[in-house]
Amino acid sequence: MTGQPGRTGRGGGQAGAGDLLALVRSGRATTRGALQQATGLSRATVGQRLDRLFRAGWLREGAGGPVDSPLGGRPSITLEFDDAHAVVLTADLDTRHARAAVLSLTGEILAEHAGPLAVEDGPDTVLGELGGWFAELLEKAGRGADEVCGTGLAVPGPVDSETGLVVQPPIMPGWDGYDIRSRLSRAFTQHTGAAPVPVLVDNDANLMAYGEQRTGYRDCSAFVLVKVSTGIGAGVVVGGEIFRGVDGGAGDIGHIRVGSEALCRCGSRGCLAAVASGGAVARRLAETGVPAASGSDVRDLLAAGHPGAAALAREAGRQVGDVLATVVTLLNPGVLMIAGDLAGTSFLTGVRELLYQRALPRSTARLDVVTSRLGDRAGLVGAGAMVVEHLYAPTRVEERLQALGV
């Protein structure tokens, strides 16, 4: 916001209803007087803009705030974003299982389901199944399908954020270039009978990072999350926004070469994921006669205190920590979060050993190396936040209000 009268809208024009909503949602201005001061708009114009938001059901009046004038008078009425007017559907796909939820607009999980769902079965089958899950979850949450404003999906592969298409995913056979948005939208309509809603898709590590940063580390201007499960990926949040690179490929650290000859699922040799992912650890355990086929199997073994799994997880952590020394030196994050199936004590110990040994002291002096706060729900929360920020962005608000006829 520029602070100049009437010049606070995007593109230099007067602040619209969407700009006022953004001020209220962020907490920067939560009374009519504060909105006038922040935007330079007249009292009447602010009132007209707010009236549209009230008629849409997106704003509500809260308790009286502090008295604006030192001479006393009535307390000013505060304004609040009404998160009860709609819900968001989200899902987080892993290689062999998935999790789905109904979320409030402020990120509260209202209903949740997790179960087996293999991405190798292909997008048509998987997305059709998710449509059925969504219908059951809405019933469980006691919300109608007509209350859904959008859907967010996290997938274990690189995504072009402009198109929503998965781009050459190493561990998602049959998904490359598939129109996920249209298929999931059709599945939602098929199972609920409701009109289609917007569908947004992003990489799982990106959305996990977004969910964790917004929930627990809002003041961290450079945040990195590394997910180590069947594969390895990283999500980067800079200045409160996901950093995706030019076409969604940022953070794909699992395919950095580390000098090994191990064959990776991407077809190359020597990738970090081929030697240090949950899938790689599972293969090494299987070679010794321990039944393990995926990162989730390794997680179960680690939880049970299996010494062989712990030793291999620590070794994998050291290999990942060696790569992360470069990541930390390049990005200088305030928080480095380890998440996924291997994110336990053994793996974290290995990461810290090599990271602090290889990175410059200045790069780690103010770095916190932590594990996930949201756990398996991080991708769901991040996907929900992605949808809400998209739908309630100032320019999108104006389009939606016009569509509603208010």
Coordinates of N, CA, C and O in Angstrom, one line a residue, residues 286-372:
A286 N 15.8 -54.5 2.4 CA 15.3 -55.7 1.7 C 16.5 -56.6 1.3 O 16.3 -57.9 1.4
E287 N 17.6 -56.1 0.9 CA 18.7 -56.9 0.5 C 19.3 -57.7 1.7 O 20.0 -58.7 1.5
T288 N 19.0 -57.2 2.9 CA 19.5 -57.9 4.1 C 18.4 -58.8 4.7 O 18.6 -59.4 5.7
G289 N 17.3 -58.9 3.9 CA 16.2 -59.8 4.4 C 15.2 -59.2 5.2 O 14.2 -59.8 5.7
V290 N 15.3 -57.9 5.4 CA 14.2 -57.1 6.2 C 13.1 -56.7 5.2 O 13.4 -56.1 4.2
P291 N 11.9 -57.1 5.5 CA 10.8 -56.7 4.6 C 10.5 -55.2 4.6 O 10.0 -54.7 5.6
A292 N 10.9 -54.6 3.5 CA 10.6 -53.2 3.4 C 10.6 -52.8 1.9 O 11.4 -53.3 1.1
A293 N 9.6 -52.1 1.5 CA 9.4 -51.8 0.0 C 9.2 -50.3 -0.2 O 9.3 -49.9 -1.4
S294 N 9.1 -49.5 0.8 CA 8.9 -48.0 0.6 C 9.3 -47.2 1.8 O 9.7 -47.8 2.9
G295 N 9.3 -45.9 1.7 CA 9.6 -45.1 2.8 C 8.7 -45.3 4.0 O 9.2 -45.2 5.1
S296 N 7.4 -45.5 3.7 CA 6.5 -45.7 4.9 C 6.9 -47.0 5.6 O 6.7 -47.1 6.9
D297 N 7.4 -48.0 4.9 CA 7.9 -49.2 5.6 C 9.1 -48.9 6.5 O 9.2 -49.4 7.6
V298 N 10.0 -48.1 6.0 CA 11.1 -47.7 6.8 C 10.7 -46.9 8.0 O 11.2 -47.1 9.1
R299 N 9.7 -46.0 7.8 CA 9.2 -45.2 9.0 C 8.7 -46.2 10.1 O 8.9 -46.0 11.3
D300 N 8.0 -47.2 9.7 CA 7.4 -48.2 10.7 C 8.6 -48.9 11.4 O 8.5 -49.1 12.6
L301 N 9.6 -49.2 10.6 CA 10.8 -49.9 11.3 C 11.5 -49.0 12.2 O 11.9 -49.4 13.3
L302 N 11.6 -47.7 11.8 CA 12.3 -46.7 12.7 C 11.5 -46.5 14.0 O 12.0 -46.4 15.1
A303 N 10.1 -46.5 13.9 CA 9.3 -46.3 15.0 C 9.4 -47.5 16.0 O 9.2 -47.3 17.2
A304 N 9.7 -48.7 15.4 CA 9.8 -49.9 16.2 C 11.2 -50.0 16.8 O 11.5 -51.0 17.5
G305 N 12.1 -49.1 16.5 CA 13.5 -49.2 17.0 C 14.4 -50.2 16.3 O 15.3 -50.6 16.9
H306 N 14.1 -50.5 15.0 CA 14.9 -51.4 14.3 C 16.4 -50.8 14.1 O 16.5 -49.8 13.5
P307 N 17.4 -51.5 14.6 CA 18.7 -50.9 14.6 C 19.3 -50.8 13.2 O 20.0 -49.8 12.9
G308 N 19.0 -51.8 12.3 CA 19.5 -51.7 11.0 C 18.9 -50.5 10.2 O 19.6 -49.8 9.5
A309 N 17.6 -50.3 10.4 CA 16.9 -49.1 9.8 C 17.5 -47.8 10.3 O 17.7 -46.9 9.6
A310 N 17.8 -47.8 11.6 CA 18.3 -46.5 12.2 C 19.7 -46.2 11.7 O 20.0 -45.1 11.4
A311 N 20.5 -47.2 11.5 CA 21.9 -47.0 11.0 C 21.8 -46.5 9.6 O 22.6 -45.6 9.2
L312 N 21.0 -47.1 8.7 CA 20.9 -46.7 7.4 C 20.2 -45.3 7.2 O 20.6 -44.5 6.4
A313 N 19.3 -45.0 8.1 CA 18.7 -43.7 8.1 C 19.7 -42.6 8.5 O 19.7 -41.5 7.9
R314 N 20.6 -42.9 9.4 CA 21.6 -41.9 9.8 C 22.6 -41.7 8.6 O 22.9 -40.6 8.3
E315 N 22.9 -42.8 8.0 CA 23.8 -42.7 6.8 C 23.2 -41.8 5.7 O 23.8 -41.0 5.1
A316 N 21.9 -42.1 5.5 CA 21.1 -41.3 4.5 C 21.1 -39.9 4.8 O 21.2 -39.0 4.0
G317 N 20.9 -39.6 6.1 CA 20.9 -38.2 6.6 C 22.2 -37.5 6.3 O 22.2 -36.3 6.0
R318 N 23.3 -38.2 6.5 CA 24.6 -37.6 6.2 C 24.7 -37.2 4.7 O 25.2 -36.2 4.4
Q319 N 24.2 -38.1 3.9 CA 24.3 -37.9 2.4 C 23.4 -36.7 2.0 O 23.8 -35.8 1.2
V320 N 22.3 -36.6 2.6 CA 21.4 -35.4 2.4 C 22.0 -34.2 3.0 O 21.9 -33.1 2.4
G321 N 22.5 -34.3 4.2 CA 23.2 -33.1 4.8 C 24.3 -32.5 4.0 O 24.5 -31.3 4.0
D322 N 25.0 -33.4 3.3 CA 26.1 -32.9 2.5 C 25.6 -32.0 1.4 O 26.1 -31.0 1.0
V323 N 24.5 -32.4 0.7 CA 23.8 -31.6 -0.3 C 23.2 -30.4 0.3 O 23.3 -29.3 -0.3
L324 N 22.6 -30.5 1.5 CA 22.0 -29.3 2.1 C 23.0 -28.3 2.5 O 22.6 -27.1 2.6
A325 N 24.2 -28.6 2.7 CA 25.2 -27.6 3.0 C 25.3 -26.6 1.8 O 25.4 -25.4 2.1
T326 N 25.2 -27.0 0.6 CA 25.2 -26.1 -0.5 C 23.8 -25.3 -0.6 O 23.8 -24.1 -0.9
V327 N 22.7 -26.0 -0.3 CA 21.4 -25.3 -0.3 C 21.4 -24.2 0.7 O 20.9 -23.1 0.4
V328 N 21.9 -24.5 1.9 CA 21.9 -23.5 3.0 C 22.8 -22.3 2.6 O 22.5 -21.2 2.9
T329 N 24.0 -22.6 2.0 CA 24.9 -21.6 1.6 C 24.3 -20.7 0.6 O 24.4 -19.5 0.6
L330 N 23.5 -21.3 -0.4 CA 22.9 -20.5 -1.4 C 21.7 -19.7 -1.0 O 21.6 -18.5 -1.3
L331 N 20.8 -20.3 -0.1 CA 19.6 -19.6 0.2 C 19.6 -18.9 1.6 O 18.8 -18.0 1.8
N332 N 20.5 -19.2 2.4 CA 20.7 -18.6 3.8 C 19.3 -18.6 4.5 O 18.8 -17.5 4.9
P333 N 18.7 -19.8 4.6 CA 17.3 -19.8 5.3 C 17.5 -19.6 6.8 O 18.5 -19.9 7.4
G334 N 16.4 -19.2 7.4 CA 16.3 -19.1 8.9 C 15.9 -20.4 9.5 O 16.2 -20.7 10.6
V335 N 15.1 -21.2 8.7 CA 14.6 -22.5 9.2 C 14.8 -23.5 8.1 O 14.5 -23.3 6.9
L336 N 15.4 -24.7 8.5 CA 15.5 -25.8 7.6 C 14.7 -26.9 8.3 O 15.1 -27.4 9.3
M337 N 13.6 -27.3 7.7 CA 12.7 -28.3 8.3 C 12.9 -29.7 7.5 O 12.8 -29.7 6.3
I338 N 13.0 -30.7 8.3 CA 13.1 -32.1 7.7 C 11.8 -32.8 8.0 O 11.3 -32.8 9.1
A339 N 11.2 -33.3 6.9 CA 9.8 -33.9 7.0 C 9.8 -35.2 6.2 O 10.8 -35.5 5.5
G340 N 8.7 -35.9 6.3 CA 8.6 -37.1 5.5 C 8.8 -38.4 6.3 O 9.0 -38.3 7.6
D341 N 8.9 -39.5 5.7 CA 9.0 -40.8 6.4 C 10.2 -41.0 7.2 O 10.2 -41.6 8.2
L342 N 11.3 -40.4 6.7 CA 12.6 -40.6 7.4 C 12.9 -39.5 8.5 O 14.0 -39.5 9.1
A343 N 12.0 -38.6 8.7 CA 12.3 -37.4 9.5 C 12.2 -37.8 11.0 O 11.4 -37.2 11.8
G344 N 13.2 -38.6 11.4 CA 13.3 -39.0 12.8 C 14.7 -38.7 13.4 O 15.5 -38.0 12.7
T345 N 14.9 -39.1 14.6 CA 16.2 -38.8 15.2 C 17.4 -39.2 14.5 O 18.4 -38.5 14.3
S346 N 17.4 -40.4 14.0 CA 18.6 -41.0 13.3 C 18.9 -40.2 12.0 O 20.1 -39.8 11.8
F347 N 17.9 -39.9 11.2 CA 18.1 -39.2 10.0 C 18.6 -37.7 10.3 O 19.5 -37.2 9.7
L348 N 17.9 -37.1 11.2 CA 18.2 -35.7 11.6 C 19.6 -35.6 12.1 O 20.3 -34.6 11.9
T349 N 20.0 -36.6 12.9 CA 21.4 -36.6 13.4 C 22.4 -36.6 12.3 O 23.4 -35.8 12.3
G350 N 22.2 -37.5 11.3 CA 23.1 -37.5 10.2 C 23.1 -36.2 9.4 O 24.2 -35.8 8.9
V351 N 21.9 -35.6 9.2 CA 21.9 -34.3 8.5 C 22.7 -33.3 9.2 O 23.5 -32.6 8.5
R352 N 22.6 -33.2 10.5 CA 23.3 -32.1 11.2 C 24.8 -32.4 11.2 O 25.6 -31.4 11.1
E353 N 25.2 -33.6 11.2 CA 26.6 -33.9 11.2 C 27.3 -33.4 10.0 O 28.3 -32.7 10.1
L354 N 26.8 -33.6 8.8 CA 27.4 -33.2 7.6 C 27.1 -31.7 7.3 O 28.0 -31.0 6.8
L355 N 25.9 -31.3 7.6 CA 25.5 -29.9 7.3 C 26.5 -28.9 8.0 O 27.0 -28.0 7.4
Y356 N 26.6 -29.1 9.3 CA 27.5 -28.2 10.1 C 28.9 -28.4 9.8 O 29.7 -27.4 10.0
Q357 N 29.3 -29.5 9.4 CA 30.7 -29.8 9.0 C 31.1 -29.1 7.7 O 32.2 -28.5 7.5
R358 N 30.1 -29.1 6.7 CA 30.4 -28.6 5.3 C 30.0 -27.2 5.1 O 30.7 -26.5 4.2
A359 N 29.0 -26.7 5.7 CA 28.5 -25.3 5.4 C 29.4 -24.3 6.2 O 30.0 -24.6 7.3
L360 N 29.5 -23.1 5.6 CA 30.2 -22.1 6.3 C 29.5 -21.7 7.6 O 28.3 -21.7 7.7
P361 N 30.3 -21.4 8.7 CA 29.7 -21.1 9.9 C 28.7 -19.9 9.8 O 27.6 -19.9 10.5
R362 N 28.9 -18.9 9.0 CA 28.0 -17.8 8.8 C 26.7 -18.3 8.3 O 25.6 -17.7 8.7
S363 N 26.6 -19.3 7.5 CA 25.4 -19.8 6.9 C 24.5 -20.5 7.9 O 23.3 -20.6 7.7
T364 N 25.1 -21.0 8.9 CA 24.3 -21.8 9.9 C 24.2 -21.1 11.3 O 23.6 -21.6 12.2
A365 N 24.8 -19.9 11.4 CA 24.8 -19.2 12.7 C 23.4 -18.9 13.2 O 23.1 -19.0 14.4
R366 N 22.5 -18.6 12.3 CA 21.1 -18.2 12.7 C 20.1 -19.2 12.1 O 18.9 -18.9 12.0
L367 N 20.6 -20.4 11.8 CA 19.7 -21.4 11.2 C 19.2 -22.4 12.3 O 19.9 -22.9 13.1
D368 N 17.9 -22.6 12.2 CA 17.2 -23.6 13.0 C 16.9 -24.9 12.2 O 16.3 -24.7 11.1
V369 N 17.5 -26.0 12.6 CA 17.2 -27.2 11.9 C 16.2 -28.0 12.7 O 16.4 -28.4 13.9
V370 N 15.0 -28.2 12.2 CA 13.8 -28.7 12.9 C 13.1 -29.8 12.2 O 13.4 -30.0 11.0
T371 N 12.2 -30.4 12.8 CA 11.3 -31.4 12.2 C 9.9 -30.8 12.1 O 9.6 -29.8 12.7
S372 N 9.1 -31.5 11.3 CA 7.7 -31.0 11.0 C 6.9 -30.8 12.2 O 6.9 -31.6 13.2

